[in-house]
Tab-separated table of N, CA and C and ligand atoms in Angstrom:
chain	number	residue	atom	x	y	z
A	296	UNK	N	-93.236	-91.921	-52.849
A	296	UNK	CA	-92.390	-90.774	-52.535
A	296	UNK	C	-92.662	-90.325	-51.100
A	297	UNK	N	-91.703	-89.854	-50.282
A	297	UNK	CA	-91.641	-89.508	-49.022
A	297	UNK	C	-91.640	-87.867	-48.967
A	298	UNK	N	-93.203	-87.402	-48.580
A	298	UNK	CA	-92.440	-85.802	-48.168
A	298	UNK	C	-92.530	-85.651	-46.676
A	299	UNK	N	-91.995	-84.718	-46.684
A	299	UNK	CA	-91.881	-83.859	-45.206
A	299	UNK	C	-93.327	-84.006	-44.640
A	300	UNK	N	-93.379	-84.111	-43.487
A	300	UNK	CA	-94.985	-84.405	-42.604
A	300	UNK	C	-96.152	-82.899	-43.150
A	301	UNK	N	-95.268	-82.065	-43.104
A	301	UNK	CA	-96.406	-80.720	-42.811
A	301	UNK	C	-97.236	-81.113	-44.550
A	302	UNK	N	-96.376	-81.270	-45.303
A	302	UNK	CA	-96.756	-81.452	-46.866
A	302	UNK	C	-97.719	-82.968	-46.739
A	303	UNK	N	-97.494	-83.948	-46.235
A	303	UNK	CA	-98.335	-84.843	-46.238
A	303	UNK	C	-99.350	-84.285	-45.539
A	304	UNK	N	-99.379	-83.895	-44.509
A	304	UNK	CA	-100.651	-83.753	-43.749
A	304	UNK	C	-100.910	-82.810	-44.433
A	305	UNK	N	-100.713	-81.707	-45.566
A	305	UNK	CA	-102.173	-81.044	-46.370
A	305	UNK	C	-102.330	-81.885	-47.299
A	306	UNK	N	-101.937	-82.726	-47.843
A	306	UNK	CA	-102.346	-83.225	-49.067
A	306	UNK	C	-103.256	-84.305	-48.158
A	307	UNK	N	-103.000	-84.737	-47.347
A	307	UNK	CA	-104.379	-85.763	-46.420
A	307	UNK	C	-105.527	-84.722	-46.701
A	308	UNK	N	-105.235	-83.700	-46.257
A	308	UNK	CA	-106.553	-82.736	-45.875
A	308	UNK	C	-106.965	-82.434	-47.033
A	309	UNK	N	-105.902	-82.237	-48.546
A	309	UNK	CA	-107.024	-82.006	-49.439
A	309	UNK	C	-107.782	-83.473	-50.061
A	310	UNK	N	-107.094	-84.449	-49.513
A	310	UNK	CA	-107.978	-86.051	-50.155
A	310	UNK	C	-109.067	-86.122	-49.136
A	311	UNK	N	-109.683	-85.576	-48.736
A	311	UNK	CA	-110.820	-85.577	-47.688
A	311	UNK	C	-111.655	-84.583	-48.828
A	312	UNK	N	-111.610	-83.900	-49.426
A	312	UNK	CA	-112.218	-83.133	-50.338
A	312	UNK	C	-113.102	-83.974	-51.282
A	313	UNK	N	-113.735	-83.925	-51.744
A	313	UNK	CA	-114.589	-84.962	-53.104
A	313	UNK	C	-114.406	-84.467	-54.390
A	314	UNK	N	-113.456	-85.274	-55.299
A	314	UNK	CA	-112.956	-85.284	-56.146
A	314	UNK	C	-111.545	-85.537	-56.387
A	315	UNK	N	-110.805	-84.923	-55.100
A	315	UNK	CA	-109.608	-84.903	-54.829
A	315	UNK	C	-108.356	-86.193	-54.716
A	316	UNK	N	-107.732	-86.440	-55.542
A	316	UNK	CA	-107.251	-87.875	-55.584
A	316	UNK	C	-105.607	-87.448	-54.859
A	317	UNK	N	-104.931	-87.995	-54.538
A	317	UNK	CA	-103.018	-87.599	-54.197
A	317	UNK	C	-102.685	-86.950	-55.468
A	318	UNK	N	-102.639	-87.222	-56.665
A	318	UNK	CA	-102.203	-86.348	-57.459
A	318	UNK	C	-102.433	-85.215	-57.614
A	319	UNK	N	-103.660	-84.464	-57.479
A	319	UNK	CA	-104.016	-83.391	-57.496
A	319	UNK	C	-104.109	-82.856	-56.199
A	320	UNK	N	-103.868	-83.417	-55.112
A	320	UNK	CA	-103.717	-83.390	-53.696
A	320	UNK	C	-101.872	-82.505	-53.334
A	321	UNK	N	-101.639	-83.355	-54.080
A	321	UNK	CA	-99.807	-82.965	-54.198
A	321	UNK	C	-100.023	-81.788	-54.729
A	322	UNK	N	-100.881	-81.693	-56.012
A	322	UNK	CA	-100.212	-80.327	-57.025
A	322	UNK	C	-101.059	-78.985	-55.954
A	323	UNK	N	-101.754	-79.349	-55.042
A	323	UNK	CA	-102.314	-78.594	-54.534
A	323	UNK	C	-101.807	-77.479	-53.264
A	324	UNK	N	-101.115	-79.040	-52.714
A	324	UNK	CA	-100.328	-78.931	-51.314
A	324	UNK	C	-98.814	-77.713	-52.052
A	325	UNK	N	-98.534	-77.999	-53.086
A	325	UNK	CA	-97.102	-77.236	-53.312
A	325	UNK	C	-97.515	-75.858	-54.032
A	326	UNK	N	-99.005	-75.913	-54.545
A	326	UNK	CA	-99.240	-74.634	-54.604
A	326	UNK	C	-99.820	-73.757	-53.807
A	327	UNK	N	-100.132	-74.375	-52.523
A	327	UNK	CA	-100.423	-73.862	-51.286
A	327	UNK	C	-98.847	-73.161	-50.612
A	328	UNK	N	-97.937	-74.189	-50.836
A	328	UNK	CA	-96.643	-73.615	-50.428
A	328	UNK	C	-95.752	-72.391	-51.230
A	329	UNK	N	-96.568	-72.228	-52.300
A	329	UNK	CA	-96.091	-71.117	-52.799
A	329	UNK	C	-96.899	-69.322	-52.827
A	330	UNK	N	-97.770	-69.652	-51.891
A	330	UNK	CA	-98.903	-68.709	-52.089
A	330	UNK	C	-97.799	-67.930	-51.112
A	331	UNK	N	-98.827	-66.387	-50.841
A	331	UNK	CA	-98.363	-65.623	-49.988
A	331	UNK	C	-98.618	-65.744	-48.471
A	332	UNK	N	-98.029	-65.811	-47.156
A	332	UNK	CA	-98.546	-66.592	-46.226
A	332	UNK	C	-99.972	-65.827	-46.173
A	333	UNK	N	-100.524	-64.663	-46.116
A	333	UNK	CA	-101.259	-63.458	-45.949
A	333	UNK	C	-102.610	-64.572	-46.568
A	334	UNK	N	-102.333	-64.678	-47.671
A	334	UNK	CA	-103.135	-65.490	-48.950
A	334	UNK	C	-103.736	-66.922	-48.036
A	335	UNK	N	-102.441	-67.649	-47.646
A	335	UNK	CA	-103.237	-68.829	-47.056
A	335	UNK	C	-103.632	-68.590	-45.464
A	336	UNK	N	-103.619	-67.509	-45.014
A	336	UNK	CA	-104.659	-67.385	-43.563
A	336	UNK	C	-105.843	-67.113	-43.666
A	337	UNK	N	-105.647	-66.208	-44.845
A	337	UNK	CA	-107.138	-65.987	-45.431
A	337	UNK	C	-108.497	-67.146	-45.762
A	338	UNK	N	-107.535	-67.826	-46.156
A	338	UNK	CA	-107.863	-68.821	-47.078
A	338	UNK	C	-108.124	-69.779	-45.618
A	339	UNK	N	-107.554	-70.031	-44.426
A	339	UNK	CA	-107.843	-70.900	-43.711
A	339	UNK	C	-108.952	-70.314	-42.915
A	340	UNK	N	-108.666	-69.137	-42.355
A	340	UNK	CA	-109.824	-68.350	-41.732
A	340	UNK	C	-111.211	-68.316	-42.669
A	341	UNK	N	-111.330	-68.151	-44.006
A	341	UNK	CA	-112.277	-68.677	-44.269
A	341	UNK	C	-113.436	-70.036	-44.369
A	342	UNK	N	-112.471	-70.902	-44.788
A	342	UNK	CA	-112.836	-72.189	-43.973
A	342	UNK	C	-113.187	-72.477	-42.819
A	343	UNK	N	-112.535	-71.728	-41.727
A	343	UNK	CA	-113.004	-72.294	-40.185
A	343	UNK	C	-114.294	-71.477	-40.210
A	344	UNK	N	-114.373	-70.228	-40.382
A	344	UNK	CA	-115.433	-69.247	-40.362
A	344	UNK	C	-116.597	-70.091	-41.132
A	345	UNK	N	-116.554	-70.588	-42.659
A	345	UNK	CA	-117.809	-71.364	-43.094
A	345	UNK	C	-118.281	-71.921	-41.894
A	346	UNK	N	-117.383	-72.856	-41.425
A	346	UNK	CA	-117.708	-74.192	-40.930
A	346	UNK	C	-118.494	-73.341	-39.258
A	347	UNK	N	-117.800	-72.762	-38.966
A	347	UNK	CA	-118.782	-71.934	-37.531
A	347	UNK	C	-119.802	-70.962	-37.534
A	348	UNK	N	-119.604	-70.095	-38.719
A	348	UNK	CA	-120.926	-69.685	-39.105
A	348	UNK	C	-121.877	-69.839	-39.694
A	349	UNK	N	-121.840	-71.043	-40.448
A	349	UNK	CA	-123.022	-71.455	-41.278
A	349	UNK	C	-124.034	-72.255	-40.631
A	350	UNK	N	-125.379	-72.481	-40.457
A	350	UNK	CA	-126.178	-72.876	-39.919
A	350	UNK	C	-127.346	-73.311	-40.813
A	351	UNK	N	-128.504	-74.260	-40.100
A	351	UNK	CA	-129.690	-73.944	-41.047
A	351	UNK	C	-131.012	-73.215	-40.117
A	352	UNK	N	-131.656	-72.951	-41.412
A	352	UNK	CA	-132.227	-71.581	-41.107
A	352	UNK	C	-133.745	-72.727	-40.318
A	353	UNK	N	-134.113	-72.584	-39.270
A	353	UNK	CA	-134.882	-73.271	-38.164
A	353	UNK	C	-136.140	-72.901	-39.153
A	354	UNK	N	-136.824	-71.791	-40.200
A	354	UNK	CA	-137.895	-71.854	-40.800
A	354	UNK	C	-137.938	-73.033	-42.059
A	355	UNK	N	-136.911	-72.878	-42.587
A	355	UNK	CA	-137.016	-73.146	-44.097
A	355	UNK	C	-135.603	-74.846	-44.404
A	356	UNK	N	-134.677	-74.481	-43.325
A	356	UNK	CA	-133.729	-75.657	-43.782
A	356	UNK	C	-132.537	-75.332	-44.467
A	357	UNK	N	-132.763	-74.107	-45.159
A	357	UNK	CA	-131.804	-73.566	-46.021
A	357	UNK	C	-130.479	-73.437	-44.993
A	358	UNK	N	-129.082	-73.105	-45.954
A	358	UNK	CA	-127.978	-72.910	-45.245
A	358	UNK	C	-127.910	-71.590	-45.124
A	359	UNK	N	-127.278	-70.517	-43.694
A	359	UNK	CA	-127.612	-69.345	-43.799
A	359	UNK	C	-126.429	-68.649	-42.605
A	360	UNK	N	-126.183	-67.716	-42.313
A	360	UNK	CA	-125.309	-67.045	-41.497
A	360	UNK	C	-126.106	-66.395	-40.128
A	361	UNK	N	-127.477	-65.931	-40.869
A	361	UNK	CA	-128.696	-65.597	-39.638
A	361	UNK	C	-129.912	-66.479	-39.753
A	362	UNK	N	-130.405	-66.367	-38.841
A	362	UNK	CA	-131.821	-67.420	-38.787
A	362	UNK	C	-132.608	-66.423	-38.240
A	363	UNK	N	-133.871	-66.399	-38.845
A	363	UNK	CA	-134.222	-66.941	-39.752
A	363	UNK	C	-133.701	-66.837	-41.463
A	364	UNK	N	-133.410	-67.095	-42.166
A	364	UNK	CA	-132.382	-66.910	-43.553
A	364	UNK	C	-133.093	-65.883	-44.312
A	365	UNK	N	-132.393	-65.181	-44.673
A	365	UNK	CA	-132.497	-63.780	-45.583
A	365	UNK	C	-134.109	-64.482	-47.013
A	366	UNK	N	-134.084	-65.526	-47.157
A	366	UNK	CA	-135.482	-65.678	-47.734
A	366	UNK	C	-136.462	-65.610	-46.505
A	367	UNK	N	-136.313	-66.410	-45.622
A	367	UNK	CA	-137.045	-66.146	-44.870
A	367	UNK	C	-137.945	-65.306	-44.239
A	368	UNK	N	-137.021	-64.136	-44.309
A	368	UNK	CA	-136.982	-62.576	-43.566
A	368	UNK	C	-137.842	-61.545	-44.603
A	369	UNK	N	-137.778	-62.071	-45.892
A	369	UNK	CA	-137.703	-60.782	-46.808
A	369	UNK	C	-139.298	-61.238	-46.792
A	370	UNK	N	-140.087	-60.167	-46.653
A	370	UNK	CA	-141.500	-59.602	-46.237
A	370	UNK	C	-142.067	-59.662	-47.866
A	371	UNK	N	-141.365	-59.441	-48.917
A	371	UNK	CA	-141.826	-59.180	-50.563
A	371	UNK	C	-142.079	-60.709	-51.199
A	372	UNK	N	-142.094	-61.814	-50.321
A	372	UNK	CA	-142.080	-63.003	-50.963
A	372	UNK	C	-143.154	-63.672	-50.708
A	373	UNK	N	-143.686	-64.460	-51.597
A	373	UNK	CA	-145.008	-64.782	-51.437
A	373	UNK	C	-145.058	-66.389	-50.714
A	374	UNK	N	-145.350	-65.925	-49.753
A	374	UNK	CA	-146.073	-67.330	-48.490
A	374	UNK	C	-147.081	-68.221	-48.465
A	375	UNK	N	-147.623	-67.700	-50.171
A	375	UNK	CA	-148.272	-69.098	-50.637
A	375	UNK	C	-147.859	-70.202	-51.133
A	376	UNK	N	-146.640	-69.680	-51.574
A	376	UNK	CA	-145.857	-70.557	-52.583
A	376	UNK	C	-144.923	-71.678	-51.137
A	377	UNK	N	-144.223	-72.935	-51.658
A	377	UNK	CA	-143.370	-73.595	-50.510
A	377	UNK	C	-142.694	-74.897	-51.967
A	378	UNK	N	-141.434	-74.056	-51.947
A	378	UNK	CA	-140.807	-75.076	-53.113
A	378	UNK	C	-140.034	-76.020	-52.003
A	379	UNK	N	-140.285	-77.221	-52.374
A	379	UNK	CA	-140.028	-78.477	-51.493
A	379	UNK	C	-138.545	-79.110	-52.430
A	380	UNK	N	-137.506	-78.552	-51.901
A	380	UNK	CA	-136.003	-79.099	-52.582
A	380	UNK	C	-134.870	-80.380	-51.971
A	381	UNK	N	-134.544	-80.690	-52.268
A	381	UNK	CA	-133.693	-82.143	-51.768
A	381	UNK	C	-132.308	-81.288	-50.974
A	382	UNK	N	-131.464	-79.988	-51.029
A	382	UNK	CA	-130.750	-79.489	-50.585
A	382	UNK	C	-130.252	-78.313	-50.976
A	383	UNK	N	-129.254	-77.602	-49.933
A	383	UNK	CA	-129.413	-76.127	-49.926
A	383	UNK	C	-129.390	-75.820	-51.666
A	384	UNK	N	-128.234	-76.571	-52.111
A	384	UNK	CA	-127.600	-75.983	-53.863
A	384	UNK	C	-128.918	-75.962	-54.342
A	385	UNK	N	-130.214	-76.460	-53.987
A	385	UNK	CA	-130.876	-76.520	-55.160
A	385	UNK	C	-131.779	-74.703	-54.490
A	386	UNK	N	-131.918	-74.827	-53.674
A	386	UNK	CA	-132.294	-73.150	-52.978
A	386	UNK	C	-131.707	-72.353	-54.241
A	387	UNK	N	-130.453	-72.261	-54.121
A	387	UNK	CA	-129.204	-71.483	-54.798
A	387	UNK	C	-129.079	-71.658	-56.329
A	388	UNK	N	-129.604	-72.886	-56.801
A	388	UNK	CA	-130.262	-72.490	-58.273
A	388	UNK	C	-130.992	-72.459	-58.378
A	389	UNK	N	-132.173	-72.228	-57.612
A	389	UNK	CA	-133.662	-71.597	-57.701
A	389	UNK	C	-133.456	-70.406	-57.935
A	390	UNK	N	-132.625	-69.709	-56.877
A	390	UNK	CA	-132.048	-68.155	-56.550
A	390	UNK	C	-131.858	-67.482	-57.310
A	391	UNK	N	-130.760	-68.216	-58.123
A	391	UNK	CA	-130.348	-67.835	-59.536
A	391	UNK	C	-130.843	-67.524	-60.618
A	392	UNK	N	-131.797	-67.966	-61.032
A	392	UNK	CA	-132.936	-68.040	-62.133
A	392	UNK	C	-133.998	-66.609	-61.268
A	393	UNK	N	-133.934	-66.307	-60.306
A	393	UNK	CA	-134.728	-65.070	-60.394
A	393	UNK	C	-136.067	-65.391	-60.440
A	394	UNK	N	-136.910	-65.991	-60.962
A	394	UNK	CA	-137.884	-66.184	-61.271
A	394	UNK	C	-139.114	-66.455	-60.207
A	395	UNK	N	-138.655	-67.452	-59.202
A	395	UNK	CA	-139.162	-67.927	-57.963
A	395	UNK	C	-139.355	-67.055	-57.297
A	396	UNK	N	-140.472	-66.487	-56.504
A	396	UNK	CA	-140.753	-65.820	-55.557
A	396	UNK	C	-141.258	-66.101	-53.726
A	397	UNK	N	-141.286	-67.305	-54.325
A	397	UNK	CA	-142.223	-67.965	-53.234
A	397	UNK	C	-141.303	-68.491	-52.007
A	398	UNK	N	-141.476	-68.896	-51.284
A	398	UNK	CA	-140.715	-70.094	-49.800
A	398	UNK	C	-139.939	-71.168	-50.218
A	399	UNK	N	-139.188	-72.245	-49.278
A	399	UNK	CA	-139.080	-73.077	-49.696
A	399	UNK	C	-138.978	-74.191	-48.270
A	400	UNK	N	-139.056	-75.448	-48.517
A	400	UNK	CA	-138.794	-75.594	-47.823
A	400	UNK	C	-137.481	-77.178	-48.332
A	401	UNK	N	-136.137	-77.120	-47.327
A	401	UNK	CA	-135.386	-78.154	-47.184
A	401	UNK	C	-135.066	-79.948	-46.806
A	402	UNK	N	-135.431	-80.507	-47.592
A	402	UNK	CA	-135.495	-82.026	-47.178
A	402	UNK	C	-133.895	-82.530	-46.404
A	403	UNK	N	-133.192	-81.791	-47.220
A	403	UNK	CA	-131.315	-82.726	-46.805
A	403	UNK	C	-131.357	-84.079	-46.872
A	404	UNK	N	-132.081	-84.685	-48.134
A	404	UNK	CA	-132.080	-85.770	-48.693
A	404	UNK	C	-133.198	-85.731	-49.649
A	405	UNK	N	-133.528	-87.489	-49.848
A	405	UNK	CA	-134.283	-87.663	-50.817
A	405	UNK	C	-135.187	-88.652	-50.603
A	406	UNK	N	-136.776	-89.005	-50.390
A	406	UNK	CA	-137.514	-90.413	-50.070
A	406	UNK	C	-137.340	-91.038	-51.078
A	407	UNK	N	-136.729	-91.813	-50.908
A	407	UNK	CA	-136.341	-92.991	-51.001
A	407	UNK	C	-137.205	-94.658	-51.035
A	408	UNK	N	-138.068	-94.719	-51.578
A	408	UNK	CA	-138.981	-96.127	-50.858
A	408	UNK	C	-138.310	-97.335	-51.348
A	409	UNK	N	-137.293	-97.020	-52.271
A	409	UNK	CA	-137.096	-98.444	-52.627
A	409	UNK	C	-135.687	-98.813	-51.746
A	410	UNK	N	-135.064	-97.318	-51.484
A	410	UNK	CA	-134.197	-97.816	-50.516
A	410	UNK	C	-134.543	-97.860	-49.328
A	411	UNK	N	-135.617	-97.636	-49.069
A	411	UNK	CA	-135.681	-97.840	-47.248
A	411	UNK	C	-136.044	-96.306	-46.572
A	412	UNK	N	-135.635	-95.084	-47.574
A	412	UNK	CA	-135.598	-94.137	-47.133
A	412	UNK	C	-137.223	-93.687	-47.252
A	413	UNK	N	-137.869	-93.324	-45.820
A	413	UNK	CA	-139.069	-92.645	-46.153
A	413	UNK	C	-138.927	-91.397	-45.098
A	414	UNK	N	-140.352	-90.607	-45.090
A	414	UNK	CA	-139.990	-89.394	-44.870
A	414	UNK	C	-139.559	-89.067	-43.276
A	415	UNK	N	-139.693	-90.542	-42.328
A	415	UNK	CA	-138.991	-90.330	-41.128
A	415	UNK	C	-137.726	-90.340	-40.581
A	416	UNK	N	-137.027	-90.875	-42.135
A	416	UNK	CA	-135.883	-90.905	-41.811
A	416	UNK	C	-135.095	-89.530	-42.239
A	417	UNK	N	-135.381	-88.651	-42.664
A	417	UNK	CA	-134.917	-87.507	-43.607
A	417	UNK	C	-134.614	-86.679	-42.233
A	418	UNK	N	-133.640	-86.143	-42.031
A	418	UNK	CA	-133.955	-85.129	-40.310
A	418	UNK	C	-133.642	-83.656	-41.144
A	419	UNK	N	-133.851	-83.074	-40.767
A	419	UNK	CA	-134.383	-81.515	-40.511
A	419	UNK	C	-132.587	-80.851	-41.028
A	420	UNK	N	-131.826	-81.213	-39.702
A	420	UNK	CA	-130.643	-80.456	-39.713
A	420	UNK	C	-129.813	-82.124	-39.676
A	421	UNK	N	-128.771	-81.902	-40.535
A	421	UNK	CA	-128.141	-83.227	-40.751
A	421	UNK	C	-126.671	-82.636	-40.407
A	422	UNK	N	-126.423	-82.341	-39.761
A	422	UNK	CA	-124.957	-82.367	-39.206
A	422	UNK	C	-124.908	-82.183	-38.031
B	665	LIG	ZN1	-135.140	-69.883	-44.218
C-alpha cells in the first residue's frame, strides 16, 4: 500500500522503536493523525527534551536530569552500601521496592567472558 510521505515517514520513525513492526507502526501513525495537534507537540517536545536532558550521573552512572543524580545528592543514604547493576531500569526497580538504601553503581552492560566481554570493554557512559 502507498501512503502519502508525511504518514510513511512516521510510521519509519515508529519501526525504529523495539517492538514496533509496520502494522502497528500504521495503527500508530493514523492515531497520531487523529490526536489533537496541542497533544502531538507535547508529545514531540517531550521526546526531544528526554533525549537533551537526560544524562548520566558522572558519580553513580545512573540516568538523571542533574548530576550529580538525586541518589547521589540525598545525604540520608548510606555510603557503605554500592549496588553494582547492569543498567539504569534496574536503579528504577531497586527504587521501587523502597527497601534499598544504599549507592549504586552503573555497568551499561554485562561481563561477559564467554563472549569476549570483560570489564574493559564496558564504558562508563555509552552513548
Ligand atoms: Zn548518581
Amino acid at each position: 500500500m502507498h501512503y502519502p510521505e508525511p504518514i510513511s515517514k512516521l510510521m519509519d520513525s515508529f519501526m525504529k522503536l523495539p517492538g514496533i513492526g509496520p502494522k502497528t507502526a500504521g495503527r500508530l501513525a493514523f492515531f497520531v493523525l487523529n490526536m489533537k495537534e496541542d497533544t502531538v507537540l507535547e508529545f514531540a517536545k517531550a521526546l526531544v527534551d528526554a533525549k537533551r536532558n537526560l544524562r548520566f550521573c558522572t558519580v553513580c552512572g545512573h540516568i538523571t536530569d542533574i548530576d550529580p543524580c538525586q541518589i547521589c545528592q540525598d545525604q540520608s543514604r548510606d555510603r557503605s552500601m554500592i549496588c553494582v547493576v547492569q543498567d539504569p531500569k534496574d536503579v528504577i526497580a531497586m527504587e521501587k521496592m523502597r527497601d534499598y538504601k544504599g549507592m549504586y553503581h552503573v555497568l551499561h552492560g554485562a561481563i561477559s567472558p564467554m563472549d569476549g566481554v570483560g570489564p574493559r570493554i564496558l564504558t562508563f557512559l555509552p552513548y
